[in-house]
Short mmCIF file of C-alpha atoms in Angstrom, two decimals:
data_model
loop_
_atom_site.label_atom_id
_atom_site.label_comp_id
_atom_site.label_asym_id
_atom_site.label_seq_id
_atom_site.Cartn_x
_atom_site.Cartn_y
_atom_site.Cartn_z
CA UNK A 20 73.99 205.11 16.21
CA UNK A 21 75.49 206.97 13.32
CA UNK A 22 76.15 210.64 12.64
CA UNK A 23 74.87 212.53 9.58
CA UNK A 24 75.59 215.97 8.33
CA UNK A 25 75.02 218.09 5.16
CA UNK A 26 74.98 221.47 3.48
CA UNK A 27 73.05 222.86 0.54
CA UNK A 28 74.67 226.15 -0.69
CA UNK A 29 75.31 227.95 -3.96
CA UNK A 30 78.97 228.17 -2.97
CA UNK A 31 79.04 224.42 -2.07
CA UNK A 32 81.01 222.97 0.78
CA UNK A 33 84.76 222.53 1.10
CA UNK A 34 86.01 219.04 1.96
CA UNK A 35 87.66 220.64 5.06
CA UNK A 36 84.22 221.69 6.42
CA UNK A 37 82.70 218.30 5.79
CA UNK A 38 85.71 216.62 7.48
CA UNK A 39 85.40 218.84 10.59
CA UNK A 40 81.66 218.23 10.65
CA UNK A 41 81.97 214.53 10.61
CA UNK A 42 84.88 214.53 13.07
CA UNK A 43 82.59 216.25 15.49
CA UNK A 44 80.30 213.19 15.21
CA UNK A 45 83.00 210.56 15.32
CA UNK A 46 81.73 209.31 18.71
CA UNK A 47 78.42 208.37 17.08
CA UNK A 48 80.12 206.37 14.27
CA UNK A 49 83.60 205.07 14.93
CA UNK A 50 83.55 202.32 12.28
CA UNK A 51 83.71 204.32 9.01
CA UNK A 52 83.29 207.79 7.64
CA UNK A 53 82.47 209.14 4.23
CA UNK A 54 81.53 212.23 2.28
CA UNK A 55 79.83 213.12 -1.06
CA UNK A 56 79.85 216.49 -2.87
CA UNK A 57 77.94 217.59 -5.94
CA UNK A 58 79.53 220.89 -6.91
CA UNK A 59 77.07 221.63 -9.73
CA UNK A 60 74.04 221.20 -7.48
CA UNK A 61 75.67 222.80 -4.46
CA UNK A 62 74.90 219.86 -2.16
CA UNK A 63 77.18 217.86 0.07
CA UNK A 64 76.72 215.05 2.70
CA UNK A 65 78.94 213.51 5.35
CA UNK A 66 78.52 210.38 7.43
CA UNK A 67 80.02 208.67 10.46
CA UNK A 68 79.07 204.97 10.64
CA UNK A 69 78.46 202.62 13.39
CA UNK A 70 78.10 199.32 11.54
CA UNK A 71 75.18 197.12 12.76
CA UNK A 72 73.95 195.52 9.52
CA UNK A 73 76.36 194.49 6.80
CA UNK A 74 79.75 195.29 8.17
CA UNK A 75 81.31 195.36 4.69
CA UNK A 76 82.08 198.21 2.32
CA UNK A 77 78.75 197.62 0.79
CA UNK A 78 77.20 199.46 3.75
CA UNK A 79 79.39 202.58 3.22
CA UNK A 80 77.62 205.93 3.28
CA UNK A 81 76.63 208.34 1.88
CA UNK A 82 74.98 205.82 -0.47
CA UNK A 83 73.56 206.22 -3.96
CA UNK A 84 70.51 204.36 -5.22
CA UNK A 85 70.83 201.95 -8.08
CA UNK A 86 69.58 204.38 -10.76
CA UNK A 87 71.66 207.23 -9.40
CA UNK A 88 68.50 209.30 -8.61
CA UNK A 89 68.89 209.38 -4.83
CA UNK A 90 71.88 209.93 -2.48
CA UNK A 91 71.26 209.12 1.11
CA UNK A 92 72.97 209.83 4.44
CA UNK A 93 71.09 207.73 7.08
CA UNK A 94 71.22 207.30 10.90
CA UNK A 95 69.29 204.56 12.51
CA UNK A 96 67.95 201.06 11.79
CA UNK A 97 64.99 199.82 9.82
CA UNK A 98 63.86 196.75 11.66
CA UNK A 99 61.60 195.39 8.99
CA UNK A 100 63.95 195.96 6.10
CA UNK A 101 64.19 192.26 5.22
CA UNK A 102 60.33 192.19 4.80
CA UNK A 103 60.61 195.39 2.66
CA UNK A 104 63.26 193.77 0.52
CA UNK A 105 61.03 190.79 -0.10
CA UNK A 106 58.15 193.12 -1.05
CA UNK A 107 60.45 194.99 -3.49
CA UNK A 108 61.88 191.81 -4.96
CA UNK A 109 58.43 190.76 -5.99
CA UNK A 110 58.21 193.68 -8.39
CA UNK A 111 61.69 193.54 -9.95
CA UNK A 112 64.99 191.64 -9.55
CA UNK A 113 67.10 194.37 -7.94
CA UNK A 114 70.45 192.55 -7.76
CA UNK A 115 71.40 193.78 -4.24
CA UNK A 116 74.97 194.93 -3.64
CA UNK A 117 74.90 194.11 0.06
CA UNK A 118 72.56 193.43 3.03
CA UNK A 119 72.26 196.90 4.56
CA UNK A 120 68.98 198.50 5.49
CA UNK A 121 70.31 201.72 3.90
CA UNK A 122 70.30 200.03 0.46
CA UNK A 123 66.78 198.73 1.17
CA UNK A 124 65.52 202.20 1.95
CA UNK A 125 67.07 203.59 -1.25
CA UNK A 126 65.38 200.92 -3.33
CA UNK A 127 62.12 201.80 -1.63
CA UNK A 128 62.54 205.46 -2.45
CA UNK A 129 62.85 204.45 -6.19
CA UNK A 130 59.76 202.17 -6.05
CA UNK A 131 57.41 204.02 -3.64
CA UNK A 132 58.87 207.51 -3.13
CA UNK A 133 60.26 208.89 0.07
CA UNK A 134 57.04 209.35 2.03
CA UNK A 135 55.62 205.98 0.77
CA UNK A 136 58.78 204.18 1.93
CA UNK A 137 58.94 205.85 5.30
CA UNK A 138 55.36 205.01 5.96
CA UNK A 139 56.20 201.33 5.36
CA UNK A 140 59.32 201.46 7.52
CA UNK A 141 59.43 200.26 11.12
CA UNK A 142 62.44 201.59 13.02
CA UNK A 143 64.30 204.58 14.47
CA UNK A 144 65.96 206.89 12.03
CA UNK A 145 66.98 210.36 10.84
CA UNK A 146 68.11 211.01 7.26
CA UNK A 147 68.89 213.48 4.54
CA UNK A 148 68.20 212.36 0.94
CA UNK A 149 68.95 214.30 -2.28
CA UNK A 150 66.74 213.73 -5.22
CA UNK A 151 68.74 214.39 -8.39
CA UNK A 152 65.66 214.36 -10.73
CA UNK A 153 63.70 216.88 -8.60
CA UNK A 154 66.73 218.86 -7.28
CA UNK A 155 65.38 218.61 -3.79
CA UNK A 156 66.72 217.76 -0.39
CA UNK A 157 64.35 215.87 2.09
CA UNK A 158 65.04 215.41 5.75
CA UNK A 159 63.11 212.89 7.80
CA UNK A 160 62.81 211.67 11.36
CA UNK A 161 61.32 208.61 12.95
CA UNK A 162 57.71 208.64 14.41
CA UNK A 163 58.75 209.19 18.11
CA UNK A 164 62.02 211.10 17.57
CA UNK A 165 64.40 208.49 18.83
CA UNK A 166 67.14 209.81 16.46
CA UNK A 167 68.00 213.52 16.58
CA UNK A 168 68.12 215.99 13.63
CA UNK A 169 68.86 219.67 13.62
CA UNK A 170 68.57 222.00 10.71
CA UNK A 171 68.58 225.67 9.69
CA UNK A 172 68.82 228.27 6.99
CA UNK A 173 71.85 230.55 7.24
CA UNK A 174 71.93 233.19 4.57
CA UNK A 175 71.84 231.20 1.33
CA UNK A 176 73.01 228.04 2.95
CA UNK A 177 70.85 225.27 4.39
CA UNK A 178 72.65 223.06 6.96
CA UNK A 179 71.64 219.87 8.93
CA UNK A 180 73.25 217.42 11.32
CA UNK A 181 72.62 214.83 14.04
CA UNK A 182 74.09 217.14 16.71
CA UNK A 183 74.52 220.93 17.03
CA UNK A 184 78.36 220.54 17.33
CA UNK A 185 78.55 219.26 13.78
CA UNK A 186 76.81 222.43 12.50
CA UNK A 187 79.62 224.64 13.95
CA UNK A 188 82.02 223.24 11.34
CA UNK A 189 80.25 225.02 8.54
CA UNK A 190 81.35 228.53 7.59
CA UNK A 191 77.65 229.53 7.28
CA UNK A 192 76.89 228.76 10.92
CA UNK A 193 76.41 231.73 13.31
CA UNK A 194 76.54 230.66 17.02
CA UNK A 195 73.98 233.32 18.18
CA UNK A 196 71.99 232.25 21.33
CA UNK A 197 68.22 232.44 20.79
CA UNK A 198 66.78 234.55 23.64
CA UNK A 199 63.35 232.86 23.43
CA UNK A 200 64.96 229.41 23.76
CA UNK A 201 66.99 230.70 26.75
CA UNK A 202 63.87 231.94 28.35
CA UNK A 203 62.14 228.59 27.73
CA UNK A 204 65.12 226.78 29.22
CA UNK A 205 65.03 228.86 32.35
CA UNK A 206 61.34 228.19 32.77
CA UNK A 207 61.27 224.53 31.78
CA UNK A 208 64.76 223.13 32.45
CA UNK A 209 65.23 222.28 28.71
CA UNK A 210 64.94 223.79 25.24
CA UNK A 211 61.61 222.49 23.81
CA UNK A 212 61.25 221.35 20.15
CA UNK A 213 61.22 222.65 17.54
CA UNK A 214 63.56 225.33 18.96
CA UNK A 215 67.22 224.89 19.69
CA UNK A 216 69.55 227.06 21.79
CA UNK A 217 70.78 228.74 18.62
CA UNK A 218 68.79 231.34 16.63
CA UNK A 219 67.54 230.00 13.37
CA UNK A 220 68.47 226.34 14.08
CA UNK A 221 65.59 223.92 14.75
CA UNK A 222 64.89 220.37 15.73
CA UNK A 223 63.03 218.45 13.10
CA UNK A 224 59.77 217.26 14.79
CA UNK A 225 59.24 213.57 15.17
CA UNK A 226 57.15 211.87 12.46
CA UNK A 227 57.79 214.64 9.84
CA UNK A 228 59.46 215.24 6.55
CA UNK A 229 60.96 218.48 5.42
CA UNK A 230 61.72 219.17 1.69
CA UNK A 231 64.01 222.06 0.66
CA UNK A 232 64.99 223.16 -2.81
CA UNK A 233 67.96 225.31 -3.75
CA UNK A 234 67.37 229.01 -4.10
CA UNK A 235 63.95 229.11 -2.50
CA UNK A 236 64.98 230.92 0.70
CA UNK A 237 63.86 229.71 4.10
CA UNK A 238 62.50 226.20 4.32
CA UNK A 239 58.76 225.67 4.75
CA UNK A 240 57.07 223.81 7.59
CA UNK A 241 57.81 220.16 8.30
CA UNK A 242 54.99 217.92 6.99
CA UNK A 243 53.72 215.09 9.18
CA UNK A 244 53.67 211.61 7.68
CA UNK A 245 52.45 210.08 10.97
CA UNK A 246 50.38 211.28 13.93
CA UNK A 247 50.15 209.87 17.48
CA UNK A 248 46.82 211.56 17.74
CA UNK A 249 45.47 209.66 14.78
CA UNK A 250 46.82 206.40 16.23
CA UNK A 251 45.02 207.04 19.51
CA UNK A 252 41.78 207.87 17.71
CA UNK A 253 41.90 204.72 15.57
CA UNK A 254 42.29 202.85 18.89
CA UNK A 255 39.19 204.47 20.33
CA UNK A 256 37.26 203.89 17.07
CA UNK A 257 38.32 200.21 16.90
CA UNK A 258 38.61 198.87 20.55
CA UNK A 259 40.07 195.47 21.19
CA UNK A 260 37.41 192.76 21.11
CA UNK A 261 38.31 189.83 23.33
CA UNK A 262 38.86 188.51 26.87
CA UNK A 263 41.62 189.52 29.26
CA UNK A 264 43.48 186.35 28.31
CA UNK A 265 43.12 187.30 24.65
CA UNK A 266 44.54 190.72 25.39
CA UNK A 267 47.54 189.19 27.24
CA UNK A 268 48.30 186.83 24.51
CA UNK A 269 48.04 189.55 21.85
CA UNK A 270 50.44 191.76 23.85
CA UNK A 271 52.86 188.92 24.19
CA UNK A 272 52.69 188.23 20.47
CA UNK A 273 53.33 191.87 19.54
CA UNK A 274 56.27 192.19 22.05
CA UNK A 275 57.88 189.01 20.75
CA UNK A 276 57.49 190.34 17.22
CA UNK A 277 59.10 193.69 18.08
CA UNK A 278 62.00 192.07 19.92
CA UNK A 279 62.58 189.58 17.16
CA UNK A 280 62.83 192.44 14.60
CA UNK A 281 65.29 194.42 16.79
CA UNK A 282 67.47 191.41 17.31
CA UNK A 283 68.55 191.36 13.65
CA UNK A 284 72.13 192.51 13.62
CA UNK A 285 75.60 191.42 12.47
CA UNK A 286 77.20 192.43 15.80
CA UNK A 287 76.60 191.20 19.37
CA UNK A 288 73.60 192.64 21.11
CA UNK A 289 72.62 193.15 24.75
CA UNK A 290 69.86 194.52 26.87
CA UNK A 291 69.93 197.17 29.59
CA UNK A 292 68.42 195.61 32.71
CA UNK A 293 67.33 197.81 35.58
CA UNK A 294 65.36 195.15 37.46
CA UNK A 295 62.08 196.95 36.82
CA UNK A 296 59.03 195.45 35.04
CA UNK A 297 59.76 196.93 31.58
CA UNK A 298 63.41 195.94 31.16
CA UNK A 299 62.91 192.57 32.86
CA UNK A 300 60.11 191.80 30.44
CA UNK A 301 62.27 192.60 27.51
CA UNK A 302 65.20 190.46 28.90
CA UNK A 303 62.79 187.52 29.46
CA UNK A 304 61.43 187.58 25.94
CA UNK A 305 64.86 188.22 24.44
CA UNK A 306 66.34 185.22 26.35
CA UNK A 307 63.38 183.06 25.21
CA UNK A 308 64.28 183.77 21.61
CA UNK A 309 68.02 183.06 22.08
CA UNK A 310 69.81 179.69 22.15
CA UNK A 311 72.66 181.16 24.14
CA UNK A 312 72.65 183.43 27.18
CA UNK A 313 71.95 187.05 26.26
CA UNK A 314 74.11 189.84 27.57
CA UNK A 315 72.48 192.03 30.27
CA UNK A 316 73.95 195.20 31.65
CA UNK A 317 73.13 197.06 34.86
CA UNK A 318 74.34 200.35 36.50
CA UNK A 319 74.38 200.23 40.27
CA UNK A 320 74.67 203.08 42.76
CA UNK A 321 76.11 203.43 46.24
CA UNK A 322 73.00 205.33 47.25
CA UNK A 323 70.32 202.74 48.11
CA UNK A 324 67.57 205.15 47.20
CA UNK A 325 68.53 204.81 43.54
CA UNK A 326 70.10 201.37 43.41
CA UNK A 327 68.13 198.67 41.57
CA UNK A 328 71.13 196.42 40.82
CA UNK A 329 69.98 193.84 43.42
CA UNK A 330 66.68 193.34 41.54
CA UNK A 331 68.56 193.27 38.20
CA UNK A 332 70.95 190.72 39.47
CA UNK A 333 68.10 188.42 40.67
CA UNK A 334 66.40 188.66 37.28
CA UNK A 335 69.68 187.91 35.46
CA UNK A 336 70.34 184.91 37.76
CA UNK A 337 66.84 183.52 37.18
CA UNK A 338 67.17 183.89 33.40
CA UNK A 339 70.82 182.63 33.25
CA UNK A 340 72.01 185.67 31.28
CA UNK A 341 75.65 186.84 30.91
CA UNK A 342 75.40 189.64 33.32
CA UNK A 343 77.63 192.74 33.63
CA UNK A 344 77.24 195.17 36.48
CA UNK A 345 78.97 198.60 36.84
CA UNK A 346 78.63 200.69 40.03
CA UNK A 347 78.81 204.48 40.05
CA UNK A 348 79.35 206.74 43.01
CA UNK A 349 78.33 210.42 43.58
CA UNK A 350 82.05 211.30 42.87
CA UNK A 351 81.73 209.66 39.44
CA UNK A 352 78.65 211.79 38.79
CA UNK A 353 80.27 215.00 39.82
CA UNK A 354 83.31 214.25 37.68
CA UNK A 355 81.13 214.33 34.61
CA UNK A 356 79.52 217.77 35.31
CA UNK A 357 82.27 219.77 33.58
CA UNK A 358 81.76 217.60 30.42
CA UNK A 359 78.00 218.01 30.24
CA UNK A 360 78.08 220.91 27.76
CA UNK A 361 80.11 218.89 25.19
CA UNK A 362 78.02 215.76 25.87
CA UNK A 363 74.61 217.42 25.48
CA UNK A 364 75.16 220.35 23.13
CA UNK A 365 72.37 222.38 24.67
CA UNK A 366 71.52 223.69 28.17
CA UNK A 367 69.73 220.90 30.12
CA UNK A 368 68.69 220.65 33.65
CA UNK A 369 68.01 217.23 35.16
CA UNK A 370 67.37 217.36 38.95
#
């Protein structure tokens, strides 16, 4: 998890604003922080890094592409970036600076364009990329919206960030509550996308790209690069042909492939284990791929109605994982209530 932030404005962005913005996201990226400003173009990025791939300075962000055309601030992980590198390498010897997926994505932008690269990418992500040749800013979000991204036009300034709190650092930001969003919250218990609690600030919808150019006023509509409806329709048009055993084997193959891709990291990894079917299956397959005991983590509760730690403990014992269990009480939950506004950024009701 990293934090990204940026502003596009005729008056530019002061370093102090960028610093405040990224400090607001320090909890998302404690390993490194960086900023980039192009005064002539009136564009600036900031980044707080949680290092997962390539822990060296070669993974520092914001990061520029090899030709200098693109500048990227990126949050997330591209699970198939090694395969993408191999595909890129077949075309030209790129002379990689490091091993980060951010560098891979930038090379993809130069070879295939932004949309062409994102359509090839498997992962969870949110990003802002500046195209020097086209003088255009593009925001993107992963297919199912795992990574957050907020944006908005404030006067002549366009701002974006991983969390709303980072937007408050910019002088252009106006913290005016959106009455329609407030009404939706009171009706639904949350503020539905693409709205946010602030007037004129929006959530970028999952599976979309938004391109903004300086001096063009309010941004247009986000453009989908992927559709869940299309995927469902393709499944109906091309049903699985095979026996029940064939279906089970194919599901296991795909799950193993997904877990193998997501285990690629330069830091220790673990798995949340509730004791239910889904997390237990992930833990089983992850342990099957590991030569050493995987790390499993469980939250237990004093209230037996909600406690699944007994089941999780049994699964961990069966698999021989390195298991960690933490117990929470109702008092622990109540102690967090006063911090919920700073944790969540928006009104949110969870019974």
